[in-house]
PDB file of C-alpha atoms and ligand atoms in Angstrom:
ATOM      1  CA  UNK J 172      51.692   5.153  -5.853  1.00 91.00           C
ATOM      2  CA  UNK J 173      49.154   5.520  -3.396  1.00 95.00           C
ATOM      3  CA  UNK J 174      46.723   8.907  -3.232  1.00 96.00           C
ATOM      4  CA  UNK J 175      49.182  10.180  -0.323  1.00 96.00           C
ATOM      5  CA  UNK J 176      52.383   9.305  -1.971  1.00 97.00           C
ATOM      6  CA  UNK J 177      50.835  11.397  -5.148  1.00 97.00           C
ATOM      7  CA  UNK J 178      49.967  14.550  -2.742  1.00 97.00           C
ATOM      8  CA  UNK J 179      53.647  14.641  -1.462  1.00 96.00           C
ATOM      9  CA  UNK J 180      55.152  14.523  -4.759  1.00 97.00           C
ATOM     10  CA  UNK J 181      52.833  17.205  -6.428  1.00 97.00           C
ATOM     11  CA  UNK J 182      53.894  19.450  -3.323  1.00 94.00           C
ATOM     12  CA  UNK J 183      57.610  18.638  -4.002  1.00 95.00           C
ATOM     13  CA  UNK J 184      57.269  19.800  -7.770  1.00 97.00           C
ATOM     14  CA  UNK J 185      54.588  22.708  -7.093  1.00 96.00           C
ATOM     15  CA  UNK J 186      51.863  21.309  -8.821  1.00 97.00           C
ATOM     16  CA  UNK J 187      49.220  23.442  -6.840  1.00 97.00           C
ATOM     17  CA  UNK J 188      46.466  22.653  -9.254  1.00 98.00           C
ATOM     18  CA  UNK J 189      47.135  18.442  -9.280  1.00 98.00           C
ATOM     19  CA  UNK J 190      47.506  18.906  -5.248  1.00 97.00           C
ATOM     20  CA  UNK J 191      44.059  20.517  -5.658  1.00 98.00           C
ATOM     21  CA  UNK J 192      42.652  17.868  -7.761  1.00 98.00           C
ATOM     22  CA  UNK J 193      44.419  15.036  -5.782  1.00 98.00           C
ATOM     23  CA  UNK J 194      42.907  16.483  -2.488  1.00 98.00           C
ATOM     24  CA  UNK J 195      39.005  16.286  -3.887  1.00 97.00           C
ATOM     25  CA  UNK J 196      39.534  13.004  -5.738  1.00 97.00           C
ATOM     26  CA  UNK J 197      41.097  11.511  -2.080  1.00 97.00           C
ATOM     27  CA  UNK J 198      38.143  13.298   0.281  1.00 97.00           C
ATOM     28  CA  UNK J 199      35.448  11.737  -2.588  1.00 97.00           C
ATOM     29  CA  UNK J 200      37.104   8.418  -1.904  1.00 96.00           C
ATOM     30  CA  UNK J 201      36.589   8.995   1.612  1.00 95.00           C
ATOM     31  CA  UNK J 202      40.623   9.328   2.849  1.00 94.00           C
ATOM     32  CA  UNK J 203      40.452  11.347   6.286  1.00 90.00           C
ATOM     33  CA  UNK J 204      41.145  14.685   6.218  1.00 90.00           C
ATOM     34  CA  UNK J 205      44.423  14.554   9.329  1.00 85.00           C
ATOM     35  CA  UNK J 206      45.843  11.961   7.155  1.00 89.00           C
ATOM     36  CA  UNK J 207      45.860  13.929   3.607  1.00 92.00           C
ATOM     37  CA  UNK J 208      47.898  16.148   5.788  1.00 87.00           C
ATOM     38  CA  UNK J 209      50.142  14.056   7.626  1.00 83.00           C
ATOM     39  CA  UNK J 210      51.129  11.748   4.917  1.00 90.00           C
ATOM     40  CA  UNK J 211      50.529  13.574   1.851  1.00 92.00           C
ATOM     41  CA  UNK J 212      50.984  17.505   2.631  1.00 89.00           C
ATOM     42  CA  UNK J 213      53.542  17.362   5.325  1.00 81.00           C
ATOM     43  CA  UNK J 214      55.694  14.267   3.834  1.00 86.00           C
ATOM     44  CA  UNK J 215      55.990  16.580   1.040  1.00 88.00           C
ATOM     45  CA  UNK J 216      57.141  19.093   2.639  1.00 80.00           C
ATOM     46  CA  UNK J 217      59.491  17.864   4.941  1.00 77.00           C
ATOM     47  CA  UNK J 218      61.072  16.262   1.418  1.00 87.00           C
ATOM     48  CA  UNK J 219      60.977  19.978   0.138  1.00 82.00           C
ATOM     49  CA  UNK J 220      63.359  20.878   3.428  1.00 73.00           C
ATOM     50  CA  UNK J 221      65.827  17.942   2.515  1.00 77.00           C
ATOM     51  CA  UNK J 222      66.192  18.892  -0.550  1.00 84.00           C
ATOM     52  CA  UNK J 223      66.655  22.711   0.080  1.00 75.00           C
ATOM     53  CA  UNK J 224      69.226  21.858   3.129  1.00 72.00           C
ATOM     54  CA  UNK J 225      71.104  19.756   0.311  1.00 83.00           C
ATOM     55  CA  UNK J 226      71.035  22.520  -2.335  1.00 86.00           C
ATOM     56  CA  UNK J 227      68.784  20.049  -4.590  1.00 92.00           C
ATOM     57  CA  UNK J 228      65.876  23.117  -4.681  1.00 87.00           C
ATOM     58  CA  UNK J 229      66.005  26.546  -4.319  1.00 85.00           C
ATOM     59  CA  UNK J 230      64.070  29.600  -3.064  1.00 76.00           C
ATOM     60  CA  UNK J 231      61.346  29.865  -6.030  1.00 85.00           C
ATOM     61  CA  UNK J 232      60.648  26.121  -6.133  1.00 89.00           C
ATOM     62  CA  UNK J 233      60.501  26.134  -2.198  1.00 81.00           C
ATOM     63  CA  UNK J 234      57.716  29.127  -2.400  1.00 82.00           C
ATOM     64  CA  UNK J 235      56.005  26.985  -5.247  1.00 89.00           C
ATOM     65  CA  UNK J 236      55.984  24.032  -2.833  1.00 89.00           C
ATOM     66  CA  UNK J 237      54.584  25.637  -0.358  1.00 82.00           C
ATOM     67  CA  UNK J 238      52.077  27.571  -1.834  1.00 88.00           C
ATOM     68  CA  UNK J 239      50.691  24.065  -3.217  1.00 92.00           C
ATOM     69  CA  UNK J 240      50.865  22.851   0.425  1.00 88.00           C
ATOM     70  CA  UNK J 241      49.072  25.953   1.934  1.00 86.00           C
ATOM     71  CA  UNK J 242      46.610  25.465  -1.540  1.00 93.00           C
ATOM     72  CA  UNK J 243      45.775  21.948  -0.156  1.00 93.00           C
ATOM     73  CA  UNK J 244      46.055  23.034   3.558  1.00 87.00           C
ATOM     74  CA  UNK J 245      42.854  25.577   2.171  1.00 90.00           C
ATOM     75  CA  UNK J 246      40.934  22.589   1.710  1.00 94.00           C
ATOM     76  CA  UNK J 247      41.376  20.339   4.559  1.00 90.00           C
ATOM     77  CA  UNK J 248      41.416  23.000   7.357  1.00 81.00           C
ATOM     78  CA  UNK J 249      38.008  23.137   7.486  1.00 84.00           C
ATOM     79  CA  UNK J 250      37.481  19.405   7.598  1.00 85.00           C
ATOM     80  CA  UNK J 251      39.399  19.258  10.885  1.00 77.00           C
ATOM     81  CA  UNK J 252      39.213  22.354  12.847  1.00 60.00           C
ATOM     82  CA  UNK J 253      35.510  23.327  12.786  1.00 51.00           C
ATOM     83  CA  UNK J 254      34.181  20.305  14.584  1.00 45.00           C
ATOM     84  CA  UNK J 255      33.472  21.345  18.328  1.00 39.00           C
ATOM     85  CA  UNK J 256      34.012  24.785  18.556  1.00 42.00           C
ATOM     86  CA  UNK J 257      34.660  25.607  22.478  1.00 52.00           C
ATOM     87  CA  UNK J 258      36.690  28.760  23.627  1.00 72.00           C
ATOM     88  CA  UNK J 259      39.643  27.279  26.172  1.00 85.00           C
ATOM     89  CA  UNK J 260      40.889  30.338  25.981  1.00 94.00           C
ATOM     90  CA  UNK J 261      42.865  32.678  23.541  1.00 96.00           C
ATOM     91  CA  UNK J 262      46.289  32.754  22.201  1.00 97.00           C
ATOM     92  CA  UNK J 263      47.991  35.394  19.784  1.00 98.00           C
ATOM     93  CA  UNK J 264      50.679  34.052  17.897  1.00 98.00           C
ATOM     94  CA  UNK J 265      53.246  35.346  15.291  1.00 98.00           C
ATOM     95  CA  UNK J 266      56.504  34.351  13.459  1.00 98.00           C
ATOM     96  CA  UNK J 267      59.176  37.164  15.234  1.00 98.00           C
ATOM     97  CA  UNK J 268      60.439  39.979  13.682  1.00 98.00           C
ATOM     98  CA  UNK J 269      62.837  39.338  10.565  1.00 98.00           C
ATOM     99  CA  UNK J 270      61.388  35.912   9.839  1.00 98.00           C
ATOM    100  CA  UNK J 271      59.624  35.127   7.160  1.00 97.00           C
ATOM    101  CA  UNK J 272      58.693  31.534   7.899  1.00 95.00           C
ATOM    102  CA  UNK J 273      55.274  30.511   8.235  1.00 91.00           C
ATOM    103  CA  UNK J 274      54.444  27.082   7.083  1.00 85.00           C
ATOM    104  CA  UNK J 275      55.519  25.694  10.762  1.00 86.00           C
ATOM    105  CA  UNK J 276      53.437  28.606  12.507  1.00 92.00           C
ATOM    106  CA  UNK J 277      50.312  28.096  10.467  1.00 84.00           C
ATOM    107  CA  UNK J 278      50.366  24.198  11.726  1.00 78.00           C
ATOM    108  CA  UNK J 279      50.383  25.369  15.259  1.00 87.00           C
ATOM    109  CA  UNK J 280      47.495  27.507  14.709  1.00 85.00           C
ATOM    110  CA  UNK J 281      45.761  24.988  12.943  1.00 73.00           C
ATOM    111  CA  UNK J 282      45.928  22.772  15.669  1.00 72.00           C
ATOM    112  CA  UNK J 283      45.338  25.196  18.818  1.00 82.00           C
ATOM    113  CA  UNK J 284      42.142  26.071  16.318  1.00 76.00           C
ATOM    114  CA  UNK J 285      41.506  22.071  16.395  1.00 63.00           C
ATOM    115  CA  UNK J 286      41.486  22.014  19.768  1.00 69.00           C
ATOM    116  CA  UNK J 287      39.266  24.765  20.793  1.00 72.00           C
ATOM    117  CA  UNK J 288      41.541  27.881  21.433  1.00 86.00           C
ATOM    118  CA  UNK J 289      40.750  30.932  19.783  1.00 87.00           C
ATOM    119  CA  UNK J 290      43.644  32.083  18.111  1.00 93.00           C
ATOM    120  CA  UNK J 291      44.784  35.686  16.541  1.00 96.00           C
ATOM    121  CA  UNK J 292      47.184  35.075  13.884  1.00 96.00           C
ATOM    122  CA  UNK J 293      49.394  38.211  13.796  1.00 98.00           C
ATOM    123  CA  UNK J 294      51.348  36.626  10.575  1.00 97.00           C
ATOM    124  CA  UNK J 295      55.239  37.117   9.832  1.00 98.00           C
ATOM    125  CA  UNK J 296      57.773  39.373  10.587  1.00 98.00           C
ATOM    126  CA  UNK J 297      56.048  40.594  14.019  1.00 98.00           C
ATOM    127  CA  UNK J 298      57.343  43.578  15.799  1.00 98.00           C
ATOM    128  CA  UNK J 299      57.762  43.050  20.010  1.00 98.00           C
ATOM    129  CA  UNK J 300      55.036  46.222  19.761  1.00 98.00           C
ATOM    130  CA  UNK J 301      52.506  44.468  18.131  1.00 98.00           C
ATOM    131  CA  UNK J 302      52.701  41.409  20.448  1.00 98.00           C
ATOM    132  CA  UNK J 303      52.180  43.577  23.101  1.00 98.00           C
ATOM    133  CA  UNK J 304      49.218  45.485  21.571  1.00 98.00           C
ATOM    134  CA  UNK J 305      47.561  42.506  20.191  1.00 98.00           C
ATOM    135  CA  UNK J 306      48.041  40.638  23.577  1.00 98.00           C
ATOM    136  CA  UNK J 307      46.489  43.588  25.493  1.00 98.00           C
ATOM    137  CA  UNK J 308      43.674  43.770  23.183  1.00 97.00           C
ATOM    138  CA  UNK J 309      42.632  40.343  23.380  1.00 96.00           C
ATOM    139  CA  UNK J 310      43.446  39.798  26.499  1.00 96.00           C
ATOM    140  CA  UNK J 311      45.780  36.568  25.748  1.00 97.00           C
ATOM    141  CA  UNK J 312      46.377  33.498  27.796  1.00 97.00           C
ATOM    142  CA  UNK J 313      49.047  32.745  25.908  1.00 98.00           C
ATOM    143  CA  UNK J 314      51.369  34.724  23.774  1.00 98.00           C
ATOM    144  CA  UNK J 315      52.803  31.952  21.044  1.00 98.00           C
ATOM    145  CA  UNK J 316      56.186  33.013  18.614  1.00 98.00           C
ATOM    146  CA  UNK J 317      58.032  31.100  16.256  1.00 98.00           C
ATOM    147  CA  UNK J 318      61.188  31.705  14.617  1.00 98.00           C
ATOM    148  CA  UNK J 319      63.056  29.339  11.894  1.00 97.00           C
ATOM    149  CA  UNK J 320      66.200  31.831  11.998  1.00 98.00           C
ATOM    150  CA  UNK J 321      69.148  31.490  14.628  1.00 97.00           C
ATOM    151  CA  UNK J 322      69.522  34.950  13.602  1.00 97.00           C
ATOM    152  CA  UNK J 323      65.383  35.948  14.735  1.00 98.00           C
ATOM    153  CA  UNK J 324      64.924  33.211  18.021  1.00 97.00           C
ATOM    154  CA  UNK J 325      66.642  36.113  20.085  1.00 96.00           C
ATOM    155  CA  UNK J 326      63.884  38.561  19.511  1.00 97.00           C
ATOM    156  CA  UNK J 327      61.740  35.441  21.500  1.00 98.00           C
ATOM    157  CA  UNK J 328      63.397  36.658  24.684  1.00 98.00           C
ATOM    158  CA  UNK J 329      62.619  40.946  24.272  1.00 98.00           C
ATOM    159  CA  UNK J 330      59.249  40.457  22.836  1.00 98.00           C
ATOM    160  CA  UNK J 331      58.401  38.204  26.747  1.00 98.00           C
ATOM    161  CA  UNK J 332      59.824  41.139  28.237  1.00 98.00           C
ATOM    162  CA  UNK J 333      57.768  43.689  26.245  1.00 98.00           C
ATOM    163  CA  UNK J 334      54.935  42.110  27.088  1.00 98.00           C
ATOM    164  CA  UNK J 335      55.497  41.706  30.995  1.00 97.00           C
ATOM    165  CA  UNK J 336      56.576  45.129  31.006  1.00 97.00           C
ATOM    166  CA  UNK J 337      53.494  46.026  29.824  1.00 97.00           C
ATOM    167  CA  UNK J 338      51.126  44.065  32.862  1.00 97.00           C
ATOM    168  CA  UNK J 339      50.704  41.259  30.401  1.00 97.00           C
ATOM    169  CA  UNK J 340      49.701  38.017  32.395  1.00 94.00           C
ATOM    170  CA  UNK J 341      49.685  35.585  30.146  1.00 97.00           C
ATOM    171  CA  UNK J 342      51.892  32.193  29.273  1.00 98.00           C
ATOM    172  CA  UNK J 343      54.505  31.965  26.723  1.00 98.00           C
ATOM    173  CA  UNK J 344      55.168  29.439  24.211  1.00 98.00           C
ATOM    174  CA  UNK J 345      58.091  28.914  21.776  1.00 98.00           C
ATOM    175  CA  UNK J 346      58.817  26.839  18.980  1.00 98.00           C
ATOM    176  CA  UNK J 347      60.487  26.322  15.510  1.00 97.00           C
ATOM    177  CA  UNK J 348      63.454  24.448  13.878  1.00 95.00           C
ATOM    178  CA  UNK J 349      66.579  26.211  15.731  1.00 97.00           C
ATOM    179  CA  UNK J 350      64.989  26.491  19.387  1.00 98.00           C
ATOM    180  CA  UNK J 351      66.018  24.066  22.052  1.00 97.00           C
ATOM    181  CA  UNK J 352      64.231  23.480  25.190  1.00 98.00           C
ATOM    182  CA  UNK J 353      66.977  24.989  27.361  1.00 98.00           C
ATOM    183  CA  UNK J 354      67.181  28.168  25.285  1.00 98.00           C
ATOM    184  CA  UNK J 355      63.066  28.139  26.323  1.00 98.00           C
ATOM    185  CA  UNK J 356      63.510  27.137  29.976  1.00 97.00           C
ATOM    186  CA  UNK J 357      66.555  29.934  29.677  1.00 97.00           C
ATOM    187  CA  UNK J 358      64.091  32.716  28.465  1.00 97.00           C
ATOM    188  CA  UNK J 359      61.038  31.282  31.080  1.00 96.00           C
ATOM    189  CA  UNK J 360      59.151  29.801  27.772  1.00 98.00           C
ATOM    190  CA  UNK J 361      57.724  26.392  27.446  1.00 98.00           C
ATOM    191  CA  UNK J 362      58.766  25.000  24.493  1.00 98.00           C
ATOM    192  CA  UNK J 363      57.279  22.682  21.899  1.00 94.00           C
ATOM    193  CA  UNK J 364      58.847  20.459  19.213  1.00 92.00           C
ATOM    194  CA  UNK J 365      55.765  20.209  17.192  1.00 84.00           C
ATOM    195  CA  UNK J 366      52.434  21.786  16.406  1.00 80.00           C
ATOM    196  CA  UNK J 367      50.505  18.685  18.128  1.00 73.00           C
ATOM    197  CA  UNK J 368      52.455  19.106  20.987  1.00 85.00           C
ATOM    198  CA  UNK J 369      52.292  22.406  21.100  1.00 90.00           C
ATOM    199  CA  UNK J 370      48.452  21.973  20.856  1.00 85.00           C
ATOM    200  CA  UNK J 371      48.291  19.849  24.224  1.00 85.00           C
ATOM    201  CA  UNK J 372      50.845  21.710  26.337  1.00 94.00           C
ATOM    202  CA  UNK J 373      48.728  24.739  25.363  1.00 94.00           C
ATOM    203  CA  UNK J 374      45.676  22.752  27.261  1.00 88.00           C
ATOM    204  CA  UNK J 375      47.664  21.819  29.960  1.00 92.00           C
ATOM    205  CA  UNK J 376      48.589  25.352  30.621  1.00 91.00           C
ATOM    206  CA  UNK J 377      45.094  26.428  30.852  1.00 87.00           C
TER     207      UNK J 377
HETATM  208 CO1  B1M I 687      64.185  29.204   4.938  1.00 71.65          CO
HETATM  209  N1  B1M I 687      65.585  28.557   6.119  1.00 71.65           N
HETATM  210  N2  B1M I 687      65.163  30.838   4.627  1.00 71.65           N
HETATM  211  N3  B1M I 687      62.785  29.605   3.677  1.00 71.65           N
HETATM  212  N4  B1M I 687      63.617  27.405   5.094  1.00 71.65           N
HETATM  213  C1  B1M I 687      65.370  27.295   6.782  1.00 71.65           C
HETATM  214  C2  B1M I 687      64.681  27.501   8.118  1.00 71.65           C
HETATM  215  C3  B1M I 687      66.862  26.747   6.940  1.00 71.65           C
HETATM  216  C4  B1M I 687      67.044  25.769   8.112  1.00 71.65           C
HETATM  217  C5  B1M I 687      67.300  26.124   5.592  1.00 71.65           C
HETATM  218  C6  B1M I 687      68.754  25.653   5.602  1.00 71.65           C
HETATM  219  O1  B1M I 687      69.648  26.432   5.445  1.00 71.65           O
HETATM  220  N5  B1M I 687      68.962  24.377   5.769  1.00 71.65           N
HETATM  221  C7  B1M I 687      67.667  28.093   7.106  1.00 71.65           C
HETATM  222  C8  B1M I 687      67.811  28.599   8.543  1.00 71.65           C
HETATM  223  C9  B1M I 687      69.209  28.428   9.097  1.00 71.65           C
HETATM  224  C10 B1M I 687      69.263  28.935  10.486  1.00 71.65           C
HETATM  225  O2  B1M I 687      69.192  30.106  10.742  1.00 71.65           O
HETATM  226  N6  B1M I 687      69.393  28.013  11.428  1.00 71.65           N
HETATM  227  C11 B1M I 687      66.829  29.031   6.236  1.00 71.65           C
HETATM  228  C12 B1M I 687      67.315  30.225   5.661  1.00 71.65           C
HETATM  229  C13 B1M I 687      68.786  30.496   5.877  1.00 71.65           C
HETATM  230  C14 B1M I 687      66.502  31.095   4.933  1.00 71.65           C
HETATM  231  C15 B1M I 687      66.911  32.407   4.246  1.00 71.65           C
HETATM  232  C16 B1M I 687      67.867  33.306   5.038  1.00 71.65           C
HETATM  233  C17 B1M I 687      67.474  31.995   2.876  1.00 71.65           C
HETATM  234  C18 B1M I 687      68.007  33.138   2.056  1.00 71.65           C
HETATM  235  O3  B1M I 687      67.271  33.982   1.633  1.00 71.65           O
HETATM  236  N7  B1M I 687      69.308  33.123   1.899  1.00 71.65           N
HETATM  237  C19 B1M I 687      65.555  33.101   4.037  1.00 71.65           C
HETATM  238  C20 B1M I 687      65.150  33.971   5.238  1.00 71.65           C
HETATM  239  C21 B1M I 687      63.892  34.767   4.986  1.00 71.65           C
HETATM  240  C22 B1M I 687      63.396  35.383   6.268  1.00 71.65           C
HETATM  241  O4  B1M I 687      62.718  34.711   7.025  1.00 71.65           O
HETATM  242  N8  B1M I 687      63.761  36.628   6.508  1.00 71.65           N
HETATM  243  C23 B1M I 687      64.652  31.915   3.924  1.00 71.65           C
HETATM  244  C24 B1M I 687      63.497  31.899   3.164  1.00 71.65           C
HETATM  245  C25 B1M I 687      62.649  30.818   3.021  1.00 71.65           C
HETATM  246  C26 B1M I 687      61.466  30.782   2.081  1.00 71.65           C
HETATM  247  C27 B1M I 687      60.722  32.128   2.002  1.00 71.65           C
HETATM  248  C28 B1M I 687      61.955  30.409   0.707  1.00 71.65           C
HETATM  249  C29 B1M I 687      60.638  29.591   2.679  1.00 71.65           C
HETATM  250  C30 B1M I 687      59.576  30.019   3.713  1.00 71.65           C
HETATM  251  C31 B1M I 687      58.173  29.998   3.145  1.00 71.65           C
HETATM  252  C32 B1M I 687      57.158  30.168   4.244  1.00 71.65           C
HETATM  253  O5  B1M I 687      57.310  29.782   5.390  1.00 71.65           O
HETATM  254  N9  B1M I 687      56.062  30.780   3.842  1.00 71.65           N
HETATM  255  C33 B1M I 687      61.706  28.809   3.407  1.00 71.65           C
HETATM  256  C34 B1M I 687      61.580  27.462   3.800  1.00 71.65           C
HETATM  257  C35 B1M I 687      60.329  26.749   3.339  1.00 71.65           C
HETATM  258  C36 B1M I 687      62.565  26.797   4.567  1.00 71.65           C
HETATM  259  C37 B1M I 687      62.658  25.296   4.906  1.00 71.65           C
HETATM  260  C38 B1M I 687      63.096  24.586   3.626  1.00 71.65           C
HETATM  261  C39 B1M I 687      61.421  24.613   5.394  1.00 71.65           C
HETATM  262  C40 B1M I 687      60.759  25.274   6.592  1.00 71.65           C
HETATM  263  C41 B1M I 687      59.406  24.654   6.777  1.00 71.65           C
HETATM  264  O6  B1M I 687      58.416  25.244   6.420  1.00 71.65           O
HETATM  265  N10 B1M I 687      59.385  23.412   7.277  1.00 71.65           N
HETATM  266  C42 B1M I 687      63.755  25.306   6.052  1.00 71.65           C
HETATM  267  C43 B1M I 687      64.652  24.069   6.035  1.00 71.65           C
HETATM  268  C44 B1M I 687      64.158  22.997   6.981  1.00 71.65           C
HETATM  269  O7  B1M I 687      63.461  23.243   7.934  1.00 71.65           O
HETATM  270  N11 B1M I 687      64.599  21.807   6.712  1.00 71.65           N
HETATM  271  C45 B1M I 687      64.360  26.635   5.903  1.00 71.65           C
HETATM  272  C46 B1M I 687      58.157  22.642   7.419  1.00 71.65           C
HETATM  273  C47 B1M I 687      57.468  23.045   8.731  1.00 71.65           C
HETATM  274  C48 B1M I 687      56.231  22.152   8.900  1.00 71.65           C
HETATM  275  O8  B1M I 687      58.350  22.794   9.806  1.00 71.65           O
HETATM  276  O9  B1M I 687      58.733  25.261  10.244  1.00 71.65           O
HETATM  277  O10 B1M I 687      60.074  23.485  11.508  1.00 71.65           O
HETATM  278  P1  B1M I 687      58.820  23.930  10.866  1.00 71.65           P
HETATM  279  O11 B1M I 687      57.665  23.930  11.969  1.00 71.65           O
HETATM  280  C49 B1M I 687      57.470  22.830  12.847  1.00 71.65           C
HETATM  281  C50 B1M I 687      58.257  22.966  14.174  1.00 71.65           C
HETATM  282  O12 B1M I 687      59.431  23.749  14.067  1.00 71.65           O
HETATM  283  C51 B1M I 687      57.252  23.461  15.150  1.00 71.65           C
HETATM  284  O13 B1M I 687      56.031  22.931  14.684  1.00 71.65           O
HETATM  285  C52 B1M I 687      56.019  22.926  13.251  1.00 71.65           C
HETATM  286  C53 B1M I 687      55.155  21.790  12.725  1.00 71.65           C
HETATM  287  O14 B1M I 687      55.199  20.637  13.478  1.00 71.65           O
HETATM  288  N12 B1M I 687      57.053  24.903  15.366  1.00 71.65           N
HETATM  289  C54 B1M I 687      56.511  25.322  16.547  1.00 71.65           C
HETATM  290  C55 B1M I 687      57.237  25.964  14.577  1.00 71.65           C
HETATM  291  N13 B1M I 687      56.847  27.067  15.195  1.00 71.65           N
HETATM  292  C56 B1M I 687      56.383  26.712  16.417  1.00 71.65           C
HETATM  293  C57 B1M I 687      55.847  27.468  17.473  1.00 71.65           C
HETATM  294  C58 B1M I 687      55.459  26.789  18.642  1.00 71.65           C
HETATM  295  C59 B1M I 687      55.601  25.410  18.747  1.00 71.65           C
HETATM  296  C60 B1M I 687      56.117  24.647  17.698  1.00 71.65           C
HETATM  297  O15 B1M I 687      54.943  27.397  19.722  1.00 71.65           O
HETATM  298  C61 B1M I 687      54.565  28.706  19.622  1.00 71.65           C
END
C-alpha cells in the first residue's frame, strides 16, 4: 500500500490520529503537499460518498471521516496556500441556508486562497441577509454559494437577488453536487464543477 493509498483508507475508517501520523511521516519523506490531498485525502473521501450513497456507512462514520480529512486538510493547507500571497480581489462565500455541507466549500476556498483571492468564509447554513451584509462590508467581487441539497440550491437564486437588490456589484458563482450549469446560466451564475475550476474561472472573472 503506498503512503496515499494508507491516507485514503484511514479517512474511510476515521482514523484522525493515523491520518495525522500518515500526513507527517509522508511530508518527512518529502511527498508534495497537492498530492497528499488529491490522492490520499480526497480519494478517501470520494470512497466515503460511495459508500454512504450505497448505504455501506452512515451519518456518524461519515462525520468521523471527515473530521479526519479536515484533521489532515489542517496540515497541508498551509503547505499550499501561503506561497505568493497577492490580493486579486475578494470573494465571500458560504454553504446556503439549510445545508450543512462543507467539505466541498472548504476546497473551493482553499483553492481561491491558493490562488491569491482573499476570501471570507461565512461557513454553513448562511442566511440571504448575511450574504448581503458580508458582501457590502467587504466590498466583494464575487459572492460564491454552495449547496449539496436539491432541497437548499433554490435559495442560490433569492440570495443573487438579495444582494442586487441591495446595489451589490459583484459576480456570482455556484457550485456543488446537485447544480447543473443550466440551472446557473438559468439564475445568471457561472457555474463550476470543481474547486480547481472554480479557482480559475474566479481569475478569469476578474
Ligand atoms: Co449529506 N447528502 N446529508 N452529509 N452527504 C449528500 C450530499 C447526498 C448526495 C447523499 C446521498 O443521498 N447519496 C444527499 C443529497 C441528496 C440531494 O438532495 N440531492 C445528502 C443528504 C440527503 C443528507 C442529509 C439530508 C441526510 C440526513 O440527515 N437524512 C443531511 C442534510 C444535512 C443538512 O445539510 N441540513 C446530510 C448530512 C451530511 C453529513 C453532515 C453527515 C455530511 C456533511 C459533513 C460536512 O460537510 N461537514 C454529509 C456528507 C459528507 C455527504 C456526502 C457523503 C459527501 C459530500 C462531500 O463532502 N463530498 C454526499 C454524497 C456524495 O456526494 N456522494 C452527501 C466530497 C466533496 C469534496 O465533494 O461537496 O461535491 P462536493 O464538492 C465538490 C463539488 O461539488 C464542487 O467542488 C467540490 C470539490 O471539488 N463544489 C463547488 C462544491 N461547492 C462549490 C461551490 C462552487 C464551485 C464548486 O462555487 C462557489
Amino acid at each position: 500500500m503506498s503512503t496515499y493509498e494508507r491516507i485514503s483508507q484511514f479517512v474511510v475508517d476515521g482514523k484522525e490520529d493515523d491520518v495525522i501520523n500518515e500526513i507527517n511521516n509522508a511530508l518527512k519523506a518529502g511527498e508534495d503537499a497537492t498530492n497528499i490531498i488529491n490522492k490520499g485525502l480526497l480519494e478517501g473521501m470520494a470512497i466515503v460518498g460511495e459508500k454512504f450513497a450505497k448505504s455501506e456507512m452512515f451519518v456518524p462514520e461519515v462525520l468521523m471521516a471527515s473530521r479526519s480529512m479536515n484533521a489532515g486538510m489542517d496540515i497541508v493547507k498551509p503547505l499550499i496556500s501561503d506561497s505568493e500571497i497577492h490580493n486579486l480581489g475578494t470573494v465571500v462565500i458560504g454553504t446556503v441556508k439549510g445545508d450543512l455541507h462543507d467539505i466541498g466549500k472548504n476546497l473551493v476556498v482553499m483553492m481561491l486562497e491558493s490562488a491569491g483571492f482573499k476570501v471570507v468564509n461565512l461557513g454553513v447554513d448562511t442566511a440571504k441577509e448575511e450574504f448581503v451584509e458580508k458582501a457590502k462590508e467587504n466590498n466583494a467581487d464575487i459572492v460564491a454559494m454552495s449547496a449539496m441539497l436539491t432541497t437548499t440550491m433554490a435559495h442560490m437564486e433569492d440570495i443573487i437577488k438579495a444582494c442586487q437588490d441591495a446595489g451589490i456589484e459583484a459576480k456570482y458563482m455556484v457550485g456543488g453536487a446537485p447544480l447543473t450549469p443550466a440551472y446557473a446560466e438559468r439564475i445568471n451564475a457561472i457555474y463550476s464543477a470543481d474547486a480547481s475550476t472554480a479557482a480559475l474561472k474566479a481569475k478569469e472573472i476578474i
